[in-house]
């Protein structure tokens, strides 16, 4: 609860101005919090009279001493590591060095031991491997059981999981089992002067950013958005201590059964959440038979192909290609929007974390131009083929 | 079948703006809606009930005005609702929210299915569903785009979206699933249905009535702590060129610019 000391409050209104949620009001010349209060604490810090406080739990840091190590849960599919796992290794390395603790990787799967060299080269000091048939495919129960048990016995300080579909299925399950805090879909991670993990993430459609701590529990857990951090340069001479985990999956504890796995998209197709570059098209494409125009640009750039919601709703693209609020949130270095107006529901999926946004739209007033770093007013059917030509020319020169 | 749907009232994000001076969210005048993903969940629950019979119970934890969101779901066709509404619930993070909701769901045993939304569009965490499932000790299947209940109503088969396509996953009931776009097209309640919804039962529950381990509720029960809220640098438009007359020239300019930026 937010506590306001009415004797101290002078009704100065500063809290009403700093509250990000507009939840502070002045009633009878004293501050009061409305139902919109999320207890974020912005007012507590700025009140000149120290009249506002929040009742919180107390922390006893001494019991955290035995928790050591930064863990990265590696995600592999069919023996192939996902990019985000390597990205987490570079950020994890940085955090581990700052804490003076080892960087550990948790690798689950079947016949995956071959990946340990790659993981070591990318910075892992210790690799815990659980290689068993029942982990060949991801299931919530099996993965939660093994990783939770491992956390309980090994006591890490930090656990990082890629915010992929399965990562976000697994993370909350482990967190709830161990009654831990979990910060979702982080885009920033750092260590503060009290050696705590500061987890930063967008909220309210990217309108605000929140920095979050897990002060009361260990390990500190976060899922991390793909593509935010760069993977490290591999160093083949870096070796890791590979440890076999002897926790056996109990078949009876795995309550879901995967009957079928359906891969959509061509073999090796880049995914919008993972790709460094994404080319998207919207309703400006007019008809499904025109999609190759934009697909060719994507191919030339080695970019993933995405779309706005109307394109997906019309069945011209797959669900996993939709960028935006009801689709995927992406964070590429380069985003090219072709014939997309720039509705807020589309932009929340990209504007917060894409490095550079390019827009091609025939309407000079299209909202996408108010956020694009480089905009071309023009007909996509004429501009995009020229871009393809130009890229080919540049490539030939190189 | 008894189907429980946890729903959340959220601000219409598209209409949330930032006050350029104070850098805070302007919430005044922003409409509150039922979290869009939760509408898919409610719709699916109603369809299953229409097929097999039973009841659909919506449950929400939120301030008094969340009643509007409850009424909307009742108008869609849910039968009754629980509204966890009390000051001690405020400030809950995903763990405290899930724990609290799970305590209330336990009072509704035996249930067959819980359908949550994939995520709430204000926080976008996608954690509350799986955390509820863990507290209740039932299996989960997230990101459901197609749902089949077996004829004997004992098993569920879900087509689930993954990063690489889909998976068909099966498990025994009771279970929790989370709904994504594409699962169905939520119905618009008729005027009649809206009128009738006013008569349906909404039970308000306070922290004391809920019992359980009240230390787990609200902010004091939350293992995470928000320490700072800030507004990111707003994006502003950069270069804008006209390529209507000379698309080839415009394309050249763009590629040169990208080369200079070191992107290509
Ligand atoms: C709850 C909710 C969730 C939503 N979630 C999403 C989401 O996840 N993702 C999403 O994308 N949308 C989402 N939307 C929809 C969103 O509000 C917009 O309707 C949608 O993004 C518009 O798509 P568009 O830009 O392709 O189409 P339009 O808005 O129709 O824009 C088409 C653009 O193409 C331009 N154009 C036309 N012809 C040409 C040409 N020859 N050359 C160049 N330009 C041309 C036009 O000038 C126009 O700007 C959501 C909406 C709601 C209510
Ligand atoms: N306060 C709440 N009351 C009821 N259900 C909730 C609440 N918060 C979250 N949920 C449910 O959990 C889902 C995921 O929410 P979140 O983890 O906040 O993204 C939502 O779609 C709802 O189904």
XYZ file of C-alpha atoms and ligand atoms in Angstrom:
738
model
C 0.000 0.000 0.000
C 1.038 3.555 -0.658
C 1.201 5.400 2.661
C 0.892 9.145 2.752
C 1.816 10.923 5.946
C -0.845 13.632 5.983
C 1.017 15.616 8.623
C 4.071 15.875 6.435
C 2.278 16.381 3.102
C 2.189 20.048 2.155
C -0.003 19.560 -0.895
C 2.826 20.754 -3.154
C 1.536 18.623 -6.084
C 4.990 17.407 -7.143
C 3.787 13.823 -6.835
C 0.869 14.497 -9.169
C 3.356 15.629 -11.792
C 5.854 12.790 -11.510
C 3.360 9.938 -11.312
C 3.680 8.102 -14.648
C 0.129 6.811 -14.269
C -1.649 10.014 -13.319
C -2.739 8.312 -10.133
C -1.909 11.043 -7.604
C -4.539 13.653 -6.815
C -4.825 16.427 -4.256
C -7.876 16.186 -2.014
C -8.325 18.789 0.717
C -4.802 20.013 0.015
C -3.278 16.627 0.717
C -2.007 14.005 -1.726
C -4.026 10.863 -2.325
C -3.533 7.853 -4.598
C -6.351 6.682 -6.847
C -6.990 3.147 -8.112
C -4.665 3.846 -11.037
C -1.704 3.604 -8.633
C 0.603 0.750 -9.578
C 2.904 1.308 -6.580
C 5.804 2.070 -8.926
C 7.389 4.371 -6.361
C 8.061 7.408 -8.568
C 6.371 9.694 -6.011
C 8.235 8.206 -3.062
C 11.556 9.225 -4.511
C 10.571 12.772 -5.424
C 8.463 13.841 -2.429
C 10.436 16.744 -0.891
C 8.860 16.090 2.517
C 9.467 12.323 2.534
C 5.764 12.019 3.202
C 5.144 9.044 0.926
C 6.263 5.514 1.604
C 5.541 2.036 0.379
C 5.381 -0.925 2.665
C 7.685 -3.547 1.269
C 9.193 -6.774 2.312
C 12.500 -6.687 4.103
C 15.557 -8.276 2.575
C 18.237 -10.194 4.391
C 21.150 -10.091 1.934
C 23.249 -12.477 4.006
C 21.164 -15.450 2.869
C 22.001 -14.666 -0.770
C 25.755 -15.254 -0.301
C 25.663 -18.856 -1.451
C 23.997 -17.976 -4.780
C 26.726 -17.689 -7.414
C 27.011 -17.728 -11.177
C 25.235 -16.300 -14.168
C 23.227 -18.972 -15.975
C 22.072 -18.964 -19.551
C 19.464 -21.533 -20.519
C 20.489 -22.556 -24.027
C 17.676 -23.205 -26.454
C 18.279 -25.646 -29.253
C 15.927 -27.122 -31.748
C 16.945 -30.267 -33.560
C 20.529 -29.776 -32.434
C 20.619 -26.201 -33.717
C 21.244 -23.427 -31.188
C 18.970 -20.435 -31.401
C 20.697 -17.120 -31.951
C 19.337 -15.693 -28.744
C 21.280 -18.251 -26.712
C 24.542 -16.910 -28.122
C 23.397 -13.324 -27.632
C 22.738 -14.128 -23.983
C 26.283 -15.448 -23.694
C 27.792 -12.088 -24.567
C 25.566 -10.218 -22.131
C 25.993 -13.006 -19.577
C 29.781 -12.814 -19.905
C 29.667 -9.112 -19.149
C 27.430 -9.587 -16.092
C 29.489 -12.529 -14.827
C 32.741 -10.583 -15.125
C 31.246 -7.651 -13.297
C 30.112 -9.940 -10.493
C 33.326 -11.957 -10.556
C 31.291 -15.148 -10.980
C 31.330 -17.933 -13.596
C 29.180 -17.935 -16.713
C 27.285 -21.219 -16.941
C 25.146 -22.689 -19.691
C 22.327 -25.153 -19.157
C 21.953 -27.373 -22.187
C 19.007 -29.754 -22.428
C 18.179 -32.030 -25.316
C 19.046 -35.327 -26.951
C 22.340 -35.918 -28.739
C 23.343 -32.321 -28.171
C 26.773 -32.759 -26.587
C 28.294 -31.612 -29.886
C 27.117 -28.104 -29.067
C 29.349 -27.748 -26.032
C 32.367 -26.658 -28.106
C 30.367 -23.837 -29.662
C 29.060 -22.766 -26.274
C 32.559 -22.821 -24.777
C 33.953 -20.809 -27.672
C 31.253 -18.237 -27.080
C 32.295 -17.733 -23.486
C 30.752 -20.419 -21.266
C 32.931 -21.377 -18.267
C 30.756 -24.268 -17.134
C 28.229 -26.228 -19.183
C 25.646 -28.418 -17.487
C 24.383 -30.975 -19.985
C 21.295 -33.085 -19.585
C 21.176 -35.340 -22.602
C 18.272 -37.760 -22.648
C 15.674 -38.974 -25.076
C 12.818 -37.444 -23.124
C 14.334 -33.996 -23.640
C 14.626 -34.367 -27.426
C 11.619 -32.118 -27.860
C 10.698 -29.260 -25.580
C 7.920 -30.054 -23.131
C 6.958 -27.712 -20.329
C 6.970 -30.419 -17.672
C 10.258 -32.150 -18.484
C 12.232 -28.951 -18.931
C 10.731 -27.318 -15.835
C 11.478 -30.391 -13.714
C 15.120 -30.677 -14.738
C 15.981 -26.985 -14.611
C 14.143 -26.329 -11.335
C 15.937 -29.222 -9.679
C 19.253 -27.969 -10.993
C 18.607 -24.447 -9.700
C 17.720 -25.819 -6.277
C 20.933 -27.798 -5.981
C 23.397 -25.475 -7.711
C 22.036 -22.121 -6.483
C 22.810 -19.674 -9.286
C 22.650 -15.921 -8.787
C 21.149 -15.013 -12.161
C 19.168 -17.102 -14.682
C 18.611 -15.774 -18.200
C 16.234 -17.317 -20.723
C 15.600 -16.226 -24.319
C 12.154 -14.693 -24.697
C 11.165 -17.121 -27.451
C 7.844 -18.957 -27.594
C 9.219 -21.853 -25.552
C 11.355 -19.615 -23.340
C 8.285 -17.693 -22.308
C 6.420 -20.943 -21.728
C 9.199 -22.291 -19.507
C 10.331 -19.211 -17.556
C 7.117 -18.509 -15.621
C 6.663 -22.184 -14.853
C 10.111 -22.400 -13.175
C 9.637 -19.029 -11.462
C 6.289 -20.049 -9.990
C 7.602 -23.417 -8.839
C 10.480 -21.788 -6.974
C 8.444 -18.701 -6.033
C 10.875 -16.401 -7.782
C 10.482 -13.054 -9.441
C 10.683 -13.121 -13.215
C 11.014 -10.110 -15.488
C 9.623 -10.704 -18.964
C 11.114 -9.811 -22.299
C 13.940 -7.588 -21.079
C 15.804 -5.311 -23.449
C 18.429 -4.150 -20.960
C 20.419 -5.865 -18.179
C 23.052 -4.426 -15.854
C 24.470 -4.777 -12.347
C 23.920 -1.979 -9.835
C 26.187 -0.865 -6.989
C 24.535 -3.370 -4.644
C 25.393 -6.174 -7.080
C 21.746 -6.590 -8.023
C 20.551 -7.375 -11.535
C 18.736 -4.376 -13.016
C 16.265 -5.633 -15.608
C 14.869 -3.089 -18.034
C 11.867 -3.706 -20.231
C 9.285 -1.817 -22.243
C 5.657 -1.674 -21.082
C 2.461 -0.001 -22.213
C 3.238 -0.645 -25.839
C 6.764 0.712 -25.510
C 5.479 4.061 -24.231
C 7.374 3.601 -21.010
C 10.380 1.639 -19.844
C 10.571 0.042 -16.422
C 13.673 -0.950 -14.484
C 12.960 -3.893 -12.254
C 14.863 -5.625 -9.449
C 14.272 -8.956 -7.772
C 15.506 -7.917 -4.323
C 13.913 -10.642 -2.206
C 14.659 -13.885 -3.996
C 17.538 -15.729 -5.660
C 18.217 -16.517 -8.407
C 17.222 -13.322 -10.190
C 15.404 -14.442 -13.311
C 14.658 -12.756 -16.608
C 13.592 -13.624 -20.118
C 15.431 -11.561 -22.717
C 14.210 -10.395 -26.092
C 16.105 -11.827 -29.065
C 18.311 -9.569 -31.180
C 18.886 -6.947 -28.517
C 22.428 -8.059 -27.729
C 25.060 -9.045 -30.243
C 26.522 -12.547 -30.086
C 30.186 -12.622 -28.999
C 33.069 -13.346 -31.345
C 33.853 -17.045 -30.887
C 37.206 -17.915 -29.381
C 37.927 -21.589 -30.159
C 40.650 -21.785 -27.518
C 38.226 -20.925 -24.699
C 37.389 -24.174 -22.931
C 34.545 -24.974 -20.572
C 34.074 -27.407 -17.729
C 31.362 -29.725 -19.086
C 29.304 -31.397 -16.355
C 26.754 -34.120 -16.900
C 23.511 -33.626 -15.038
C 22.106 -36.839 -13.636
C 18.517 -35.807 -13.126
C 16.301 -38.284 -14.959
C 13.008 -37.151 -16.426
C 10.148 -39.087 -14.909
C 7.957 -40.054 -17.881
C 4.814 -39.973 -15.736
C 5.510 -36.345 -14.868
C 5.359 -35.262 -18.493
C 1.672 -34.660 -18.943
C 1.590 -33.258 -22.462
C 2.220 -35.288 -25.572
C 3.393 -33.785 -28.834
C 1.474 -35.580 -31.552
C 2.868 -33.666 -34.470
C 5.334 -30.909 -35.302
C 4.532 -28.754 -38.292
C 7.228 -26.530 -39.673
C 5.972 -23.607 -41.655
C 8.069 -21.554 -43.957
C 10.826 -22.822 -46.145
C 13.837 -24.614 -44.681
C 16.190 -21.973 -43.330
C 13.565 -19.216 -43.585
C 14.559 -16.313 -41.361
C 12.201 -15.421 -38.561
C 11.095 -11.871 -37.954
C 12.015 -12.022 -34.247
C 15.478 -13.356 -34.912
C 16.577 -11.687 -38.122
C 18.965 -8.764 -38.164
C 16.950 -7.196 -40.955
C 13.226 -7.394 -41.589
C 11.368 -6.291 -44.700
C 7.602 -5.998 -44.191
C 4.711 -5.216 -46.426
C 1.259 -3.911 -45.678
C -1.965 -3.323 -47.478
C -0.093 -1.237 -50.028
C 0.898 -4.538 -51.647
C -2.710 -4.814 -52.892
C -2.759 -8.489 -53.912
C -1.037 -11.694 -52.779
C 0.569 -12.204 -56.172
C 2.549 -8.992 -55.568
C 4.276 -10.263 -52.443
C 7.296 -11.554 -54.423
C 8.161 -7.917 -55.216
C 8.886 -7.317 -51.551
C 10.102 -10.864 -50.888
C 12.835 -10.303 -53.434
C 14.117 -7.285 -51.524
C 14.125 -9.389 -48.358
C 16.046 -12.120 -50.127
C 18.606 -9.710 -51.528
C 19.243 -8.296 -48.044
C 19.109 -11.699 -46.369
C 16.246 -10.274 -44.313
C 13.176 -11.939 -42.851
C 9.846 -11.217 -44.519
C 7.062 -9.839 -42.332
C 3.714 -8.185 -42.734
C 1.074 -6.022 -41.130
C -2.046 -7.530 -39.668
C -4.362 -7.091 -42.680
C -1.924 -9.109 -44.798
C -1.928 -11.947 -42.308
C -5.685 -11.737 -41.737
C -6.185 -12.045 -45.478
C -4.145 -15.244 -45.397
C -1.404 -13.837 -47.634
C 1.223 -14.492 -44.981
C 1.627 -16.785 -41.995
C 0.686 -15.780 -38.444
C 4.277 -15.893 -37.272
C 5.157 -13.236 -39.847
C 2.845 -10.602 -38.370
C 4.628 -7.710 -36.730
C 2.811 -5.780 -34.017
C 0.710 -5.907 -30.924
C -1.228 -9.043 -31.811
C 1.717 -10.508 -33.683
C 5.435 -10.560 -32.973
C 7.623 -7.966 -31.318
C 10.864 -7.630 -33.193
C 14.160 -5.855 -32.717
C 16.124 -5.875 -35.962
C 18.934 -3.504 -36.851
C 17.060 -2.526 -39.993
C 13.299 -2.487 -40.605
C 11.902 -1.669 -44.031
C 8.152 -1.029 -44.123
C 6.681 -1.130 -47.627
C 3.103 0.109 -48.024
C 2.460 0.153 -44.287
C 0.633 3.161 -42.852
C 2.202 2.936 -39.387
C -0.784 2.302 -37.113
C 0.185 2.293 -33.461
C -0.660 -1.419 -33.107
C 1.869 -2.136 -35.809
C 4.525 0.195 -34.467
C 4.494 -1.164 -30.926
C 5.963 -4.321 -32.391
C 8.992 -2.606 -33.819
C 9.489 1.070 -32.979
C 10.885 0.532 -29.493
C 13.824 -1.613 -30.443
C 14.583 -1.461 -34.155
C 17.783 0.462 -34.792
C 16.813 1.968 -38.134
C 13.372 2.210 -39.727
C 12.885 2.819 -43.446
C 9.477 3.575 -44.902
C 8.265 3.397 -48.476
C 4.760 4.752 -48.853
C 2.888 6.608 -51.563
C 1.083 8.827 -49.084
C 3.349 11.649 -47.878
C 1.113 12.064 -44.825
C 1.349 8.407 -43.707
C 2.146 8.254 -39.952
C 5.012 5.843 -40.575
C 7.073 8.830 -41.809
C 6.902 10.480 -38.386
C 9.033 7.685 -36.922
C 11.126 6.520 -39.872
C 14.783 7.429 -40.101
C 14.649 7.423 -43.882
C 11.413 7.681 -45.811
C 10.718 7.486 -49.498
C 7.421 8.907 -50.671
C 6.597 6.829 -53.708
C 4.996 3.815 -55.283
C 6.444 0.674 -53.755
C 6.020 -1.161 -57.046
C 8.463 1.248 -58.619
C 10.789 1.920 -55.681
C 11.321 -1.619 -54.378
C 12.553 -3.123 -57.684
C 14.984 -0.209 -57.981
C 16.265 -0.950 -54.489
C 16.833 -4.565 -55.486
C 18.726 -3.459 -58.571
C 20.830 -1.031 -56.581
C 21.730 -3.603 -53.925
C 22.744 -6.078 -56.625
C 24.929 -3.429 -58.203
C 26.604 -2.579 -54.915
C 27.183 -6.250 -54.149
C 28.743 -6.806 -57.567
C 31.136 -3.931 -56.907
C 32.314 -5.361 -53.611
C -17.621 -28.689 -18.507
C -16.634 -25.970 -16.087
C -14.353 -23.480 -17.829
C -12.631 -20.628 -16.055
C -11.331 -17.588 -17.895
C -9.035 -15.112 -16.114
C -9.511 -11.731 -17.779
C -7.893 -8.366 -17.298
C -9.091 -4.854 -17.934
C -6.398 -2.871 -19.735
C -6.107 0.636 -21.168
C -6.537 0.904 -24.942
C -2.790 1.134 -25.599
C -3.268 2.738 -28.995
C -4.733 5.767 -27.246
C -2.184 6.059 -24.497
C -0.012 9.095 -25.098
C 2.967 10.543 -23.307
C 2.794 14.049 -21.937
C 5.831 15.619 -23.625
C 6.533 17.852 -20.650
C 6.121 15.605 -17.662
C 7.060 12.457 -19.650
C 4.249 10.561 -17.997
C 1.402 8.517 -19.431
C -1.736 10.477 -20.117
C -4.402 8.108 -18.893
C -7.278 10.562 -18.662
C -9.835 9.842 -21.345
C -8.131 6.620 -22.388
C -10.824 3.963 -22.666
C -10.469 0.716 -20.751
C -11.104 -2.484 -22.642
C -11.059 -6.210 -22.062
C -7.535 -7.369 -22.918
C -7.914 -8.424 -26.579
C -6.281 -11.823 -26.028
C -8.741 -12.501 -23.221
C -11.646 -11.965 -25.619
C -10.348 -14.901 -27.656
C -10.242 -16.893 -24.431
C -13.813 -15.994 -23.460
C -15.095 -16.724 -26.965
C -13.422 -20.143 -27.013
C -14.815 -20.992 -23.588
C -18.330 -20.073 -24.702
C -18.002 -22.164 -27.857
C -16.881 -25.189 -25.854
C -19.795 -24.686 -23.469
C -22.203 -24.395 -26.376
C -20.965 -27.739 -27.625
C -20.680 -29.714 -24.404
C -22.802 -27.805 -21.898
C -21.574 -26.588 -18.531
C -20.623 -23.137 -17.421
C -18.097 -20.395 -18.097
C -16.821 -18.419 -15.133
C -14.729 -15.304 -15.664
C -12.409 -14.146 -12.942
C -10.519 -10.928 -12.630
C -8.362 -9.212 -10.084
C -8.568 -5.477 -10.387
C -10.049 -2.191 -9.191
C -13.816 -1.571 -8.955
C -14.035 -0.287 -12.535
C -12.874 -3.698 -13.812
C -16.547 -4.569 -13.371
C -17.101 -3.034 -16.827
C -14.772 -5.633 -18.320
C -16.578 -8.397 -16.430
C -19.961 -7.198 -17.752
C -18.640 -7.287 -21.295
C -17.612 -10.940 -20.885
C -20.937 -11.815 -19.296
C -22.687 -10.146 -22.233
C -20.616 -12.290 -24.596
C -22.060 -15.327 -22.848
C -20.083 -16.152 -19.716
C -22.377 -17.329 -16.920
C -20.967 -15.731 -13.815
C -17.926 -13.942 -12.468
C -15.582 -13.532 -9.538
C -14.075 -10.125 -8.943
C -11.087 -10.004 -6.606
C -11.202 -6.413 -5.555
C -9.453 -5.096 -2.481
C -6.606 -2.740 -1.621
C -4.232 -5.467 -0.392
C -4.267 -6.977 -3.911
C -2.831 -3.784 -5.428
C 0.657 -3.596 -6.859
C 0.856 -7.323 -7.561
C 3.503 -8.542 -9.993
C 2.915 -11.647 -12.087
C 3.695 -14.079 -9.267
C 1.396 -12.339 -6.760
C -1.327 -12.012 -9.412
C -1.098 -15.667 -10.368
C -0.990 -16.829 -6.757
C -4.032 -14.759 -5.835
C -6.041 -15.843 -8.876
C -5.094 -19.463 -8.228
C -6.427 -19.262 -4.662
C -9.770 -18.093 -6.045
C -9.767 -20.724 -8.784
C -9.283 -23.433 -6.151
C -12.649 -22.451 -4.670
C -14.202 -23.348 -8.034
C -13.000 -26.967 -8.064
C -13.741 -29.199 -9.845
C -13.014 -27.333 -13.071
C -12.075 -28.817 -16.423
C -10.281 -26.103 -18.281
C -8.728 -22.673 -17.716
C -8.262 -20.420 -20.723
C -6.119 -17.329 -20.233
C -5.032 -14.799 -22.814
C -1.518 -15.129 -24.204
C -0.575 -11.845 -22.582
C -2.062 -8.616 -21.292
C -1.297 -5.698 -23.603
C -0.351 -3.306 -20.797
C 2.498 -5.377 -19.383
C 2.990 -7.912 -22.210
C 4.498 -10.442 -19.843
C 2.643 -13.638 -20.842
C 3.543 -15.015 -17.408
C 0.334 -15.043 -15.413
C -1.223 -17.980 -17.311
C 1.692 -20.413 -16.875
C 2.207 -19.269 -13.278
C -1.439 -20.008 -12.432
C -1.028 -23.470 -13.966
C 2.048 -24.133 -11.843
C 0.428 -22.975 -8.605
C -2.558 -25.226 -9.354
C -0.289 -28.082 -10.421
C -1.978 -28.639 -13.782
C -0.430 -28.971 -17.256
C -0.362 -26.041 -19.668
C -0.392 -25.586 -23.413
C 0.445 -22.037 -24.444
C -0.279 -20.128 -27.675
C -3.356 -22.107 -28.702
C -4.666 -21.385 -32.181
C -7.012 -24.373 -32.403
C -8.623 -26.363 -29.629
C -10.378 -29.754 -29.693
C -12.019 -31.349 -26.684
C -12.411 -35.120 -26.915
C -15.951 -36.513 -27.035
C -15.611 -37.928 -23.519
C -14.531 -34.446 -22.357
C -11.450 -35.849 -20.683
C -8.715 -34.711 -23.033
C -7.743 -31.623 -24.961
C -5.850 -31.381 -28.225
C -4.313 -28.033 -29.067
C -2.637 -26.656 -32.149
C -0.025 -24.396 -30.641
C 2.038 -21.769 -32.380
C 5.789 -22.119 -31.955
C 8.720 -20.146 -33.289
C 9.023 -22.542 -36.186
C 5.416 -23.271 -37.028
C 2.978 -25.334 -35.045
C 2.768 -28.281 -32.710
C -0.217 -30.473 -32.044
C -0.141 -31.161 -28.315
C -2.480 -33.283 -26.268
C -3.080 -33.661 -22.551
C -5.607 -34.720 -19.975
C -7.995 -32.250 -18.391
C -7.936 -30.240 -16.213
C -5.384 -28.058 -17.965
C -4.634 -24.426 -18.697
C -4.211 -23.060 -22.180
C -3.435 -19.539 -23.409
C -5.217 -18.004 -26.375
C -3.664 -16.140 -29.303
C -5.106 -14.263 -32.237
C -6.451 -16.642 -34.850
C -8.115 -18.952 -32.321
C -11.520 -17.515 -33.170
C -13.405 -14.338 -33.940
C -14.890 -12.988 -30.684
C -18.624 -12.251 -30.937
C -20.133 -8.835 -30.434
C -22.810 -9.080 -27.766
C -26.334 -8.080 -28.786
C -28.234 -5.391 -26.940
C -30.400 -8.103 -25.391
C -27.322 -9.948 -24.172
C -25.940 -6.769 -22.665
C -29.208 -6.216 -20.779
C -29.299 -9.810 -19.587
C -25.691 -9.634 -18.412
C -26.710 -7.130 -15.773
C -28.662 -9.846 -14.012
C -25.801 -12.321 -13.944
C -23.972 -13.023 -10.704
C -20.735 -11.158 -9.980
C -19.195 -12.148 -6.690
C -16.808 -9.610 -5.204
C -14.108 -11.147 -3.039
C -11.902 -9.320 -0.561
C -8.467 -10.411 0.620
C -9.902 -11.517 3.927
C -12.624 -13.579 2.284
C -10.109 -15.227 -0.010
C -7.977 -16.465 2.886
C -4.848 -18.301 1.716
C -1.407 -16.961 2.490
C -2.177 -13.248 2.446
C 1.544 -12.450 2.635
C 1.683 -13.477 -1.029
C -0.843 -10.840 -2.129
C -0.272 -7.475 -3.719
C 2.943 -5.527 -3.588
C 4.257 -7.110 -0.383
C 3.835 -10.526 -2.011
C 5.637 -9.537 -5.196
C 9.194 -10.799 -5.648
C 9.948 -8.135 -8.244
C 10.173 -4.441 -7.550
C 9.900 -1.641 -10.075
C 12.633 0.831 -9.219
C 12.347 3.241 -12.075
C 9.915 4.173 -14.800
C 11.148 6.331 -17.639
C 10.102 7.285 -21.129
C 12.349 6.121 -23.940
C 13.708 8.693 -26.395
C 10.773 9.200 -28.706
C 11.497 8.403 -32.327
C 11.197 11.324 -34.650
C 11.044 11.345 -38.397
C 14.413 11.682 -40.117
C 15.146 12.103 -43.784
C 12.157 12.045 -46.130
C 12.647 12.199 -49.875
C 10.235 12.235 -52.783
C 10.585 9.229 -55.029
C 7.442 9.643 -57.069
C 9.187 11.064 -60.144
C 12.512 9.300 -59.905
C 12.245 6.017 -57.997
C 15.683 4.886 -59.194
C 17.313 8.045 -57.838
C 15.517 7.646 -54.524
C 16.629 4.033 -54.290
C 20.222 5.104 -54.922
C 20.065 7.727 -52.188
C 18.707 5.246 -49.682
C 21.331 2.610 -50.431
C 24.107 5.204 -50.191
C 22.739 6.312 -46.846
C 22.624 2.713 -45.591
C 26.183 2.118 -46.761
C 27.342 5.212 -44.937
C 25.573 4.036 -41.794
C 27.445 0.765 -42.082
C 24.224 -1.239 -42.276
C 24.973 -2.752 -45.655
C -6.435 -4.957 -30.996
C -5.716 -4.667 -32.288
C -4.511 -5.297 -32.529
C -3.811 -5.040 -33.711
N -2.624 -5.664 -33.899
C -1.908 -5.399 -35.011
C -0.645 -6.024 -35.240
O -0.174 -6.835 -34.441
N 0.031 -5.725 -36.351
C -0.447 -4.842 -37.284
O 0.237 -4.609 -38.296
N -1.637 -4.268 -37.110
C -2.398 -4.526 -36.008
N -3.621 -3.946 -35.869
C -4.182 -3.201 -37.005
C -3.658 -1.786 -37.130
O -4.462 -0.918 -36.346
C -3.749 -1.334 -38.603
O -5.072 -1.516 -39.073
C -2.797 -2.083 -39.535
O -1.502 -2.098 -39.017
C -2.773 -1.412 -40.894
O -2.027 -2.179 -41.796
P -1.402 -1.541 -43.081
O -0.486 -0.448 -42.701
O -0.824 -2.657 -43.868
O -2.680 -1.026 -43.896
P -3.199 0.440 -44.149
O -3.377 1.175 -42.910
O -4.356 0.304 -45.066
O -2.010 1.133 -44.920
C -1.612 0.829 -46.229
C -0.576 1.855 -46.621
O -0.048 1.524 -47.899
C 0.158 2.717 -48.624
N 0.149 2.365 -50.048
C -0.887 1.982 -50.823
N -0.471 1.714 -52.079
C 0.866 1.903 -52.097
C 1.858 1.784 -53.112
N 1.577 1.376 -54.355
N 3.129 2.074 -52.786
C 3.446 2.486 -51.532
N 2.539 2.608 -50.539
C 1.259 2.319 -50.820
C -0.970 3.631 -48.214
O -0.620 4.967 -48.398
C -1.135 3.265 -46.726
O -0.383 4.129 -45.900
C -4.344 -4.161 -34.694
C -5.548 -3.536 -34.444
C -6.247 -3.762 -33.270
C -7.542 -3.062 -33.040
N -5.330 -9.077 -12.865
C -5.696 -10.123 -13.605
N -6.911 -10.694 -13.422
C -7.302 -11.760 -14.162
N -6.549 -12.305 -15.107
C -5.335 -11.802 -15.345
C -4.839 -10.682 -14.614
N -3.611 -10.391 -15.078
C -3.351 -11.288 -16.057
N -4.382 -12.147 -16.224
C -4.484 -13.279 -17.190
O -3.191 -13.670 -17.568
C -2.969 -13.456 -18.964
C -1.537 -13.030 -19.194
O -1.278 -11.787 -18.578
P 0.180 -11.173 -18.388
O 1.022 -12.237 -17.795
O -0.019 -9.995 -17.494
O 0.659 -10.771 -19.768
C -4.034 -12.455 -19.370
O -4.339 -12.545 -20.741
C -5.189 -12.870 -18.471
O -5.855 -14.013 -18.988
